[in-house]
Each structure stands twice: as C-alpha cells, then as structure tokens.
Tab-separated table of C-alpha atoms in Angstrom:
chain	number	residue	atom	x	y	z
A	1	LYS	CA	0.000	0.000	0.000
A	2	LYS	CA	1.256	3.456	-0.963
A	3	ILE	CA	0.398	6.723	0.744
A	4	ASP	CA	1.185	9.911	-1.187
A	5	MET	CA	1.144	13.091	0.910
A	6	SER	CA	3.313	15.119	-1.482
A	7	VAL	CA	0.653	17.778	-2.113
A	8	ALA	CA	-0.762	17.825	1.418
A	9	GLU	CA	-0.306	20.910	3.580
A	10	ILE	CA	0.967	18.916	6.534
A	11	GLU	CA	3.788	20.079	8.801
A	12	THR	CA	3.531	17.411	11.506
A	13	ILE	CA	2.703	13.706	11.435
A	14	PRO	CA	0.964	13.000	14.763
A	15	PRO	CA	2.008	10.395	17.336
A	16	MET	CA	1.222	6.793	16.303
A	17	ALA	CA	-0.437	8.031	13.116
A	18	PHE	CA	0.341	4.896	11.116
A	19	VAL	CA	1.369	2.483	13.868
A	20	GLU	CA	0.924	-1.223	13.006
A	21	SER	CA	-0.055	-0.414	9.395
A	22	SER	CA	1.035	-3.840	8.177
A	23	ALA	CA	0.218	-3.178	4.502
A	24	LEU	CA	2.076	0.148	4.263
A	25	SER	CA	5.071	-0.323	1.926
A	26	GLU	CA	5.652	3.166	0.546
A	27	ILE	CA	5.098	6.712	1.724
A	28	ILE	CA	5.777	10.035	0.021
A	29	PHE	CA	6.113	12.837	2.545
A	30	PRO	CA	4.871	16.413	2.051
A	31	GLU	CA	7.564	18.869	1.018
A	32	ASN	CA	6.937	21.161	3.990
A	33	LEU	CA	7.028	18.464	6.681
A	34	TYR	CA	8.607	19.756	9.885
A	35	LYS	CA	8.101	17.007	12.455
A	36	ILE	CA	7.423	13.270	12.711
A	37	GLU	CA	6.030	12.502	16.164
A	38	ILE	CA	6.606	9.551	18.502
A	39	ALA	CA	5.926	6.046	17.075
A	40	ALA	CA	4.362	7.511	13.930
A	41	PHE	CA	5.354	4.513	11.775
A	42	MET	CA	6.174	1.974	14.458
A	43	ASN	CA	5.812	-1.667	13.366
A	44	CYS	CA	5.097	-0.856	9.712
A	45	LYS	CA	7.059	-3.965	8.785
A	46	GLU	CA	6.656	-3.655	4.997
A	47	LEU	CA	8.100	-0.129	4.982
A	48	LYS	CA	11.633	-0.775	3.699
A	49	GLU	CA	12.616	2.601	2.290
A	50	VAL	CA	11.729	6.226	3.022
A	51	VAL	CA	12.916	9.539	1.624
A	52	LEU	CA	12.820	12.197	4.324
A	53	PRO	CA	12.168	15.778	3.135
A	54	GLU	CA	14.785	18.521	3.408
A	55	THR	CA	12.433	20.557	5.622
A	56	LEU	CA	12.270	17.954	8.400
A	57	GLU	CA	13.716	19.068	11.749
A	58	ASN	CA	12.453	16.672	14.426
A	59	ILE	CA	11.984	12.891	14.467
A	60	GLY	CA	10.294	11.462	17.539
A	61	GLN	CA	11.109	8.486	19.723
A	62	SER	CA	10.426	5.089	18.066
A	63	ALA	CA	9.158	6.854	14.939
A	64	PHE	CA	10.355	4.067	12.615
A	65	MET	CA	10.983	1.267	15.099
A	66	GLY	CA	9.907	-2.149	13.884
A	67	THR	CA	9.908	-1.187	10.188
A	68	GLY	CA	11.800	-2.965	7.397
A	69	LEU	CA	14.428	-0.232	7.075
A	70	SER	CA	18.072	-1.368	6.893
A	71	GLN	CA	19.434	2.161	6.541
A	72	THR	CA	18.275	5.757	6.765
A	73	ILE	CA	19.419	8.948	5.076
A	74	ILE	CA	19.065	11.904	7.419
A	75	PRO	CA	18.766	15.364	5.785
A	76	ASP	CA	20.992	18.158	7.104
A	77	SER	CA	17.857	20.000	8.210
A	78	VAL	CA	17.188	17.470	10.996
A	79	LEU	CA	18.081	18.826	14.445
A	80	SER	CA	16.949	16.044	16.763
A	81	ILE	CA	16.231	12.308	16.592
A	82	GLY	CA	14.517	10.536	19.471
A	83	TYR	CA	15.879	7.282	20.844
A	84	ASN	CA	14.887	4.054	19.072
A	85	ALA	CA	13.679	6.177	16.146
A	86	PHE	CA	15.587	4.059	13.598
A	87	GLY	CA	17.433	0.759	13.580
A	88	TYR	CA	15.420	-1.141	16.179
A	89	LYS	CA	13.171	-4.194	15.848
A	90	ASN	CA	11.774	-3.401	19.277
A	91	GLU	CA	12.888	-1.446	22.333
A	92	ASN	CA	15.570	-3.981	23.249
A	93	SER	CA	16.749	-5.334	19.906
A	94	ALA	CA	18.724	-3.379	17.275
A	95	VAL	CA	18.737	-4.173	13.550
A	96	SER	CA	22.033	-5.864	12.691
A	97	GLY	CA	24.224	-3.805	10.330
A	98	PHE	CA	21.927	-0.780	10.340
A	99	GLU	CA	23.425	2.238	8.544
A	100	VAL	CA	22.888	5.909	9.293
A	101	ILE	CA	23.780	8.255	6.430
A	102	GLY	CA	24.170	12.001	6.760
A	103	SER	CA	26.405	14.898	7.680
A	104	VAL	CA	29.414	14.366	9.942
A	105	ASN	CA	28.440	17.478	11.898
A	106	GLY	CA	24.738	16.750	11.995
A	107	ALA	CA	22.052	14.817	13.834
A	108	ALA	CA	22.807	11.656	11.814
A	109	TYR	CA	26.307	11.308	13.253
A	110	THR	CA	25.057	12.013	16.756
A	111	TYR	CA	22.268	9.436	16.504
A	112	ALA	CA	24.569	6.708	15.160
A	113	GLN	CA	26.416	6.675	18.480
A	114	ASP	CA	23.838	8.200	20.805
A	115	SER	CA	23.432	6.837	24.330
A	116	ASP	CA	21.529	7.465	27.537
A	117	PRO	CA	22.636	5.474	30.621
A	118	GLU	CA	19.449	6.392	32.478
A	119	TYR	CA	17.404	4.428	29.955
A	120	ASP	CA	20.107	1.795	29.308
A	121	TYR	CA	20.144	3.021	25.725
A	122	SER	CA	23.205	2.950	23.477
A	123	ASN	CA	23.426	3.033	19.666
A	124	ASP	CA	26.255	1.424	17.767
A	125	PHE	CA	25.205	1.919	14.155
A	126	THR	CA	27.422	2.242	11.107
A	127	PHE	CA	27.716	5.905	10.159
A	128	ILE	CA	28.344	6.824	6.498
A	129	SER	CA	28.841	10.411	5.406
A	130	THR	CA	26.606	11.678	2.616
A	131	GLU	CA	29.624	12.210	0.370
A	132	THR	CA	30.889	8.655	0.904
A	133	TYR	CA	27.432	7.205	0.298
A	134	GLU	CA	27.012	9.122	-2.954
A	135	ARG	CA	30.456	7.982	-4.098
A	136	GLN	CA	29.580	4.372	-3.324
A	137	LYS	CA	26.352	4.621	-5.327
A	138	LEU	CA	28.206	6.193	-8.245
A	139	LEU	CA	30.884	3.498	-8.122
A	140	GLU	CA	28.221	0.797	-8.168
A	141	GLN	CA	26.950	2.210	-11.463
A	142	MET	CA	30.396	2.087	-13.070
A	143	GLN	CA	31.772	-0.831	-15.032
A	144	VAL	CA	35.231	-1.181	-13.531
A	145	GLU	CA	38.009	-2.450	-15.807
A	146	THR	CA	41.623	-3.362	-15.054
A	147	GLU	CA	44.704	-2.521	-17.111
A	148	GLY	CA	48.088	-3.273	-15.548
A	149	ASP	CA	48.251	-1.668	-12.099
A	150	TYR	CA	45.173	0.483	-12.652
A	151	ASN	CA	41.445	0.106	-12.149
A	152	TYR	CA	39.377	2.457	-14.274
A	153	ALA	CA	35.970	3.107	-15.768
A	154	VAL	CA	34.977	4.648	-19.081
A	155	ASN	CA	32.794	7.767	-19.066
A	156	GLU	CA	30.001	8.358	-21.561
A	157	ASP	CA	32.286	10.604	-23.615
A	158	GLY	CA	34.877	7.838	-23.940
A	159	THR	CA	37.345	9.285	-21.441
A	160	ALA	CA	38.607	7.297	-18.461
A	161	VAL	CA	38.390	7.898	-14.734
A	162	LEU	CA	41.041	6.267	-12.549
A	163	ILE	CA	39.454	4.348	-9.682
A	164	GLY	CA	42.416	2.574	-8.111
A	165	CYS	CA	46.119	1.820	-8.405
A	166	ASP	CA	48.157	-1.129	-7.089
A	167	SER	CA	51.596	0.082	-8.140
A	168	ALA	CA	54.442	0.125	-5.628
A	169	ASP	CA	56.886	1.920	-7.952
A	170	ASN	CA	59.109	4.450	-6.220
A	171	THR	CA	58.362	6.887	-9.072
A	172	LEU	CA	54.849	6.461	-10.399
A	173	ILE	CA	54.166	7.987	-13.817
A	174	VAL	CA	50.425	7.813	-14.408
A	175	PRO	CA	49.636	7.201	-18.106
A	176	GLU	CA	47.722	9.724	-20.203
A	177	GLU	CA	45.724	6.904	-21.792
A	178	ILE	CA	44.454	3.549	-20.575
A	179	ALA	CA	43.283	1.001	-23.147
A	180	GLY	CA	42.893	3.826	-25.666
A	181	HIS	CA	40.878	6.063	-23.340
A	182	LYS	CA	42.239	9.450	-22.272
A	183	VAL	CA	42.506	9.744	-18.490
A	184	THR	CA	40.653	12.913	-17.450
A	185	SER	CA	39.878	12.417	-13.761
A	186	VAL	CA	40.999	10.688	-10.587
A	187	PHE	CA	38.149	9.205	-8.573
A	188	ALA	CA	37.783	9.530	-4.811
A	189	ASN	CA	40.233	7.412	-2.772
A	190	ALA	CA	41.928	6.161	-5.966
A	191	PHE	CA	45.515	6.478	-4.673
A	192	MET	CA	44.799	6.643	-0.955
A	193	GLY	CA	47.667	5.073	0.974
A	194	CYS	CA	49.888	4.784	-2.113
A	195	ILE	CA	53.521	4.086	-1.112
A	196	SER	CA	55.221	5.691	-4.140
A	197	ARG	CA	57.675	8.451	-3.250
A	198	GLU	CA	57.004	10.505	-6.388
A	199	ILE	CA	53.810	10.668	-8.456
A	200	ILE	CA	53.481	12.366	-11.838
A	201	LEU	CA	50.011	12.969	-13.279
A	202	PRO	CA	49.411	13.412	-17.022
A	203	ASP	CA	48.318	16.725	-18.542
A	204	SER	CA	44.975	15.188	-19.513
A	205	VAL	CA	43.639	15.149	-15.929
A	206	THR	CA	41.182	17.962	-15.086
A	207	SER	CA	39.854	16.882	-11.684
A	208	ILE	CA	41.127	15.133	-8.574
A	209	GLY	CA	38.455	13.595	-6.344
A	210	ASP	CA	37.993	13.581	-2.585
A	211	ASN	CA	40.763	11.797	-0.647
A	212	ALA	CA	42.330	10.733	-3.938
A	213	PHE	CA	45.899	11.000	-2.604
A	214	SER	CA	45.343	11.240	1.130
A	215	ALA	CA	47.640	9.424	3.566
A	216	CYS	CA	50.191	8.431	0.914
A	217	ILE	CA	52.710	7.519	3.580
A	218	GLY	CA	55.887	7.939	1.551
A	219	MET	CA	54.910	10.569	-1.005
A	220	ALA	CA	57.358	13.482	-0.997
A	221	SER	CA	56.510	14.917	-4.421
A	222	ILE	CA	53.571	15.048	-6.795
A	223	THR	CA	53.428	16.770	-10.180
A	224	LEU	CA	50.001	18.213	-10.900
A	225	PRO	CA	48.962	18.554	-14.559
A	226	LYS	CA	48.601	21.885	-16.363
A	227	SER	CA	45.066	20.822	-17.284
A	228	LEU	CA	43.883	20.502	-13.661
A	229	VAL	CA	40.811	22.574	-12.690
A	230	THR	CA	39.497	21.237	-9.364
A	231	ILE	CA	41.051	19.616	-6.288
A	232	GLY	CA	38.566	17.700	-4.121
A	233	LYS	CA	37.976	17.506	-0.389
A	234	GLU	CA	40.922	16.178	1.623
A	235	ALA	CA	42.575	15.174	-1.660
A	236	PHE	CA	46.121	15.342	-0.218
A	237	MET	CA	45.331	15.275	3.493
A	238	GLU	CA	47.880	13.798	5.929
A	239	ASN	CA	50.787	13.553	3.472
A	240	HIS	CA	53.463	14.214	6.059
A	241	PHE	CA	56.461	14.072	3.708
A	242	LEU	CA	55.065	16.355	0.989
A	243	SER	CA	57.381	19.368	1.216
A	244	SER	CA	56.502	21.324	-1.922
A	245	ILE	CA	53.833	21.449	-4.584
A	246	ILE	CA	53.094	23.624	-7.614
A	247	ILE	CA	49.427	24.467	-8.148
A	248	PRO	CA	48.908	24.874	-11.930
A	249	ASP	CA	47.535	28.092	-13.423
A	250	SER	CA	44.417	26.199	-14.529
A	251	VAL	CA	43.121	25.410	-11.011
A	252	THR	CA	40.008	27.352	-9.974
A	253	SER	CA	38.961	25.535	-6.805
A	254	ILE	CA	40.684	23.841	-3.863
A	255	ALA	CA	38.139	22.106	-1.630
A	256	GLU	CA	38.022	21.936	2.137
A	257	GLY	CA	40.825	20.057	3.877
A	258	ALA	CA	42.639	19.463	0.576
A	259	PHE	CA	46.118	19.729	2.106
A	260	PHE	CA	45.123	19.413	5.747
A	261	ASN	CA	48.003	18.463	8.054
A	262	CYS	CA	50.650	18.256	5.342
A	263	VAL	CA	53.125	19.153	8.060
A	264	SER	CA	56.214	19.408	5.817
A	265	LEU	CA	54.609	21.872	3.408
A	266	LYS	CA	56.339	25.188	4.209
A	267	SER	CA	55.391	27.482	1.310
A	268	ILE	CA	53.035	27.552	-1.633
A	269	THR	CA	52.191	29.708	-4.654
A	270	LEU	CA	48.543	29.949	-5.639
A	271	PRO	CA	47.666	30.777	-9.271
A	272	LYS	CA	45.728	33.679	-10.793
A	273	SER	CA	42.966	31.275	-11.826
A	274	LEU	CA	42.086	30.323	-8.242
A	275	THR	CA	38.717	31.704	-7.102
A	276	ASN	CA	37.780	29.497	-4.155
A	277	ILE	CA	39.672	27.904	-1.239
A	278	GLY	CA	37.788	25.602	1.136
A	279	TYR	CA	37.738	25.531	4.924
A	280	ASP	CA	40.906	24.071	6.485
A	281	ALA	CA	42.365	23.596	3.003
A	282	PHE	CA	45.901	24.201	4.281
A	283	ASN	CA	45.420	24.076	8.019
A	284	GLY	CA	48.117	22.101	9.801
A	285	CYS	CA	50.781	22.924	7.200
A	286	SER	CA	54.035	24.576	8.276
A	287	PHE	CA	53.704	27.719	6.192
A	288	SER	CA	55.730	30.780	6.998
A	289	SER	CA	54.608	32.433	3.763
A	290	VAL	CA	52.011	32.094	1.009
A	291	THR	CA	52.258	33.678	-2.431
A	292	ILE	CA	49.103	34.378	-4.358
A	293	LEU	CA	49.111	35.623	-7.943
A	294	SER	CA	45.504	36.786	-8.180
A	295	LYS	CA	44.825	40.525	-8.129
A	296	THR	CA	41.352	39.765	-6.828
A	297	PRO	CA	41.305	38.071	-3.414
A	298	PRO	CA	39.895	34.538	-3.754
A	299	GLU	CA	36.997	33.545	-1.541
A	300	ILE	CA	38.103	31.669	1.570
A	301	PRO	CA	36.540	30.726	4.911
A	302	ASN	CA	38.330	31.809	8.068
A	303	LEU	CA	41.479	29.952	9.053
A	304	SER	CA	42.215	28.270	5.713
A	305	PHE	CA	45.944	28.589	6.337
A	306	PHE	CA	46.360	29.246	10.041
A	307	ASP	CA	47.184	26.680	12.681
A	308	THR	CA	44.574	27.196	15.372
A	309	THR	CA	43.694	26.160	18.861
A	310	ILE	CA	40.545	26.530	20.974
A	311	ASP	CA	40.476	29.060	23.798
A	312	THR	CA	38.503	28.779	27.031
A	313	LEU	CA	35.441	30.312	25.391
A	314	GLY	CA	35.429	27.739	22.609
A	315	GLU	CA	36.660	30.155	19.956
A	316	ASN	CA	39.370	29.504	17.341
A	317	ILE	CA	42.442	31.623	18.052
A	318	LEU	CA	45.471	32.129	15.817
A	319	GLN	CA	48.721	30.386	16.583
A	320	LYS	CA	50.843	32.253	14.063
A	321	ARG	CA	50.638	35.060	11.527
A	322	ILE	CA	51.619	34.147	7.976
A	323	ASP	CA	53.252	36.438	5.409
A	324	LEU	CA	50.999	36.758	2.387
A	325	HIS	CA	52.766	37.902	-0.785
A	326	VAL	CA	50.355	39.435	-3.309
A	327	PRO	CA	50.729	41.276	-6.644
A	328	LYS	CA	52.125	44.799	-6.523
A	329	GLY	CA	49.423	47.423	-6.041
A	330	CYS	CA	46.929	44.897	-4.574
A	331	LYS	CA	47.700	45.251	-0.872
A	332	GLU	CA	44.658	47.390	-0.164
A	333	ALA	CA	42.291	44.928	-1.856
A	334	TYR	CA	43.506	42.147	0.431
A	335	GLN	CA	43.533	44.372	3.523
A	336	ASN	CA	39.917	45.346	2.869
A	337	HIS	CA	38.819	41.731	2.423
A	338	LYS	CA	37.246	40.427	5.642
A	339	LYS	CA	38.903	37.005	5.340
A	340	TRP	CA	42.399	38.035	4.180
A	341	LYS	CA	42.928	41.068	6.401
A	342	ASP	CA	44.436	39.054	9.282
A	343	TYR	CA	47.462	38.038	7.232
A	344	ASN	CA	50.717	39.999	7.084
A	345	ILE	CA	50.180	41.339	3.565
A	346	ILE	CA	53.200	42.202	1.426
A	347	ASP	CA	52.579	43.442	-2.125
A	348	ASP	CA	55.891	42.480	-3.745
A	349	VAL	CA	54.853	40.009	-6.465
A	350	ASP	CA	55.751	41.204	-9.972
A	351	LEU	CA	53.327	39.695	-12.503
A	352	ASN	CA	55.341	41.113	-15.428
A	353	TYR	CA	58.065	38.518	-15.275
C-alpha cells in the first residue's frame, strides 16, 4: 500500500499516526514536513525505504521502530532524533548492520552513536557520510576495468576515470591513456595510501576527487597537470612528507581540507585562476609564507591557512601570523577583504616577469 502526501499541507505527522499499518510499503512525505512525532510509523514492517524531506527538523522516539528499514538517510535539516527512532526491531533489539547516512556534523552522526545510561540506551550503528554514500552509489553504477596496475571506468564521452592503483613503484608515472581512453579524472580514494615516493600525473587530468591521494605515507613529491581545474575535499590530506607542490595556473577551486596536516609543506604559490579555497584547506601545514598571484582576493573561509587552537570560550584563536605575498598594487584589496585582512600582507609580487 502506498500513501502519497506530497501535495498535502501537513507540517507534523501525529504520534502513532500509522502504527501497526502492516500493509504500508511506501510513503511520500509532504515537502513542507517539519516534524514526525513519537511512534508515527512503528511496526510498519513492509516499509523498507523512506525519503525524508529537506524541511524535516524533528523525528520522535520510536518513529520508525519495527519497520523494514536497513538504513536511513538523514537530511541536514534534521536537528533532533529521538531514541529508538531508527534501527530497532523493538525497544531492546537493534537491527544488525543498520546504517545511518548524513552529515558528519549533523544529527545523523550524533544518533549513530547516541546513548543514555538512564534508559540503558546505546546506539552502535554504522555511520556513512553523505559524500561517501554518494560515491559508493556512483561506483556501483560504473563498469570497472583493469589494465596493468590500474582500475578504471569509461565515461560516456569515452574518457577514463582512474578508480584505483596497485603500483608500488618508487616513481609512479600515471599514463595519459588507458586502453585507448584518455585519463581525465581521478576518482575519490583512488591512490589513498599509495607508497610511491614521487607521483606524476598526465596533462589530460582535469579533476582530482575527494581523498584521492590522502595518507600516501611515503609521497614526498607530486606533479600536478597543467590541465587541472578542481582539487577535491581532503585530496592530499595527511601527506606528512610532501614538502613542496606547484598548483597549476588552470586550477580554480581547492576544496576543504585538501592539504590538511601536510606538516612538511612550508610554502606555496597559488595561481591567478584560483577563485575558491575551502575551509581548512591548508590548516596544519608549516607555512611561513604564502604567495598568491591573483589581483582579486579569492573567496576563503576563516582559518584556511592558520594553525589554530581553541580558547577557554570555545573560539578559534590564531597560533601564528603568515606572510601573504600578493601582486604589486593589490595590498589594499587584500587588507579590505574580511577574510584576508588578518594576514601579514606584502605586495611584492611582480606579474610582469
């Protein structure tokens, strides 16, 4: 049985509204739904999948207990989830292998490990971030092929995306083509943990995915291609021996945490093309100076470069002040920018070289 409430002007589903509805197998929620009350769908055993609306903020105790759900995707809008709301057959028995999918900083993560000693209540569910879940679904749709040390898939346009690499070469030269297909992107996690000391990417690559080269324990050098446009989240995170890197002039975006905790990275030059730098992109590096070639200050969140600590009031405070070298005549533009003004700005970069 299907219930479609998509056009209904309903903000709250009352307590026990559909409890013990044994025939209910599908429900479409209203777009403006705000709250699902206690035990609203308890023991709807044929209900094996639900899509929660992006407006939802509160999910009551035992709301989906006793259903056929094996996982739940929690929207970022959700602020609170009552105990036993998901992942329980009954009050005392959890669903084996239940997965909670959502934001690391949101209610989903909290619920996956929530506990309350007073009620002898403790969750131990598998948490999967939204980004990881979406990557897994995308990977499932790909037809993965193997050529030598590489796993890859072919895009609709005939280009290849690198999915994995088993090479242990000290110097790893990634090919421009695999099985006749031009390599244009590196998928998430593709080279994670790679032990090569030096990695050279071909000039055909335009994007590097999330965590693509994170925790490469021996990597001291990587050559980025001149064709590169985007660098994904945490792409080079925790590469402790990476001491220098050249960001090509083609790069427009460096995502959050891209070079987080690359402790040997002491200086960097950012290209004119760069327009966006993500949160914590370079936090944890050992920079004493940063050179940026753009006359227009790129957009950055606070503390993209600074090492920080937390003071007694819970606020981020700066540990050091970094020299920022910018193009001649552009000092005022950076000083007037609310995110760049805290740096020690020096306008000594000559772009007419």
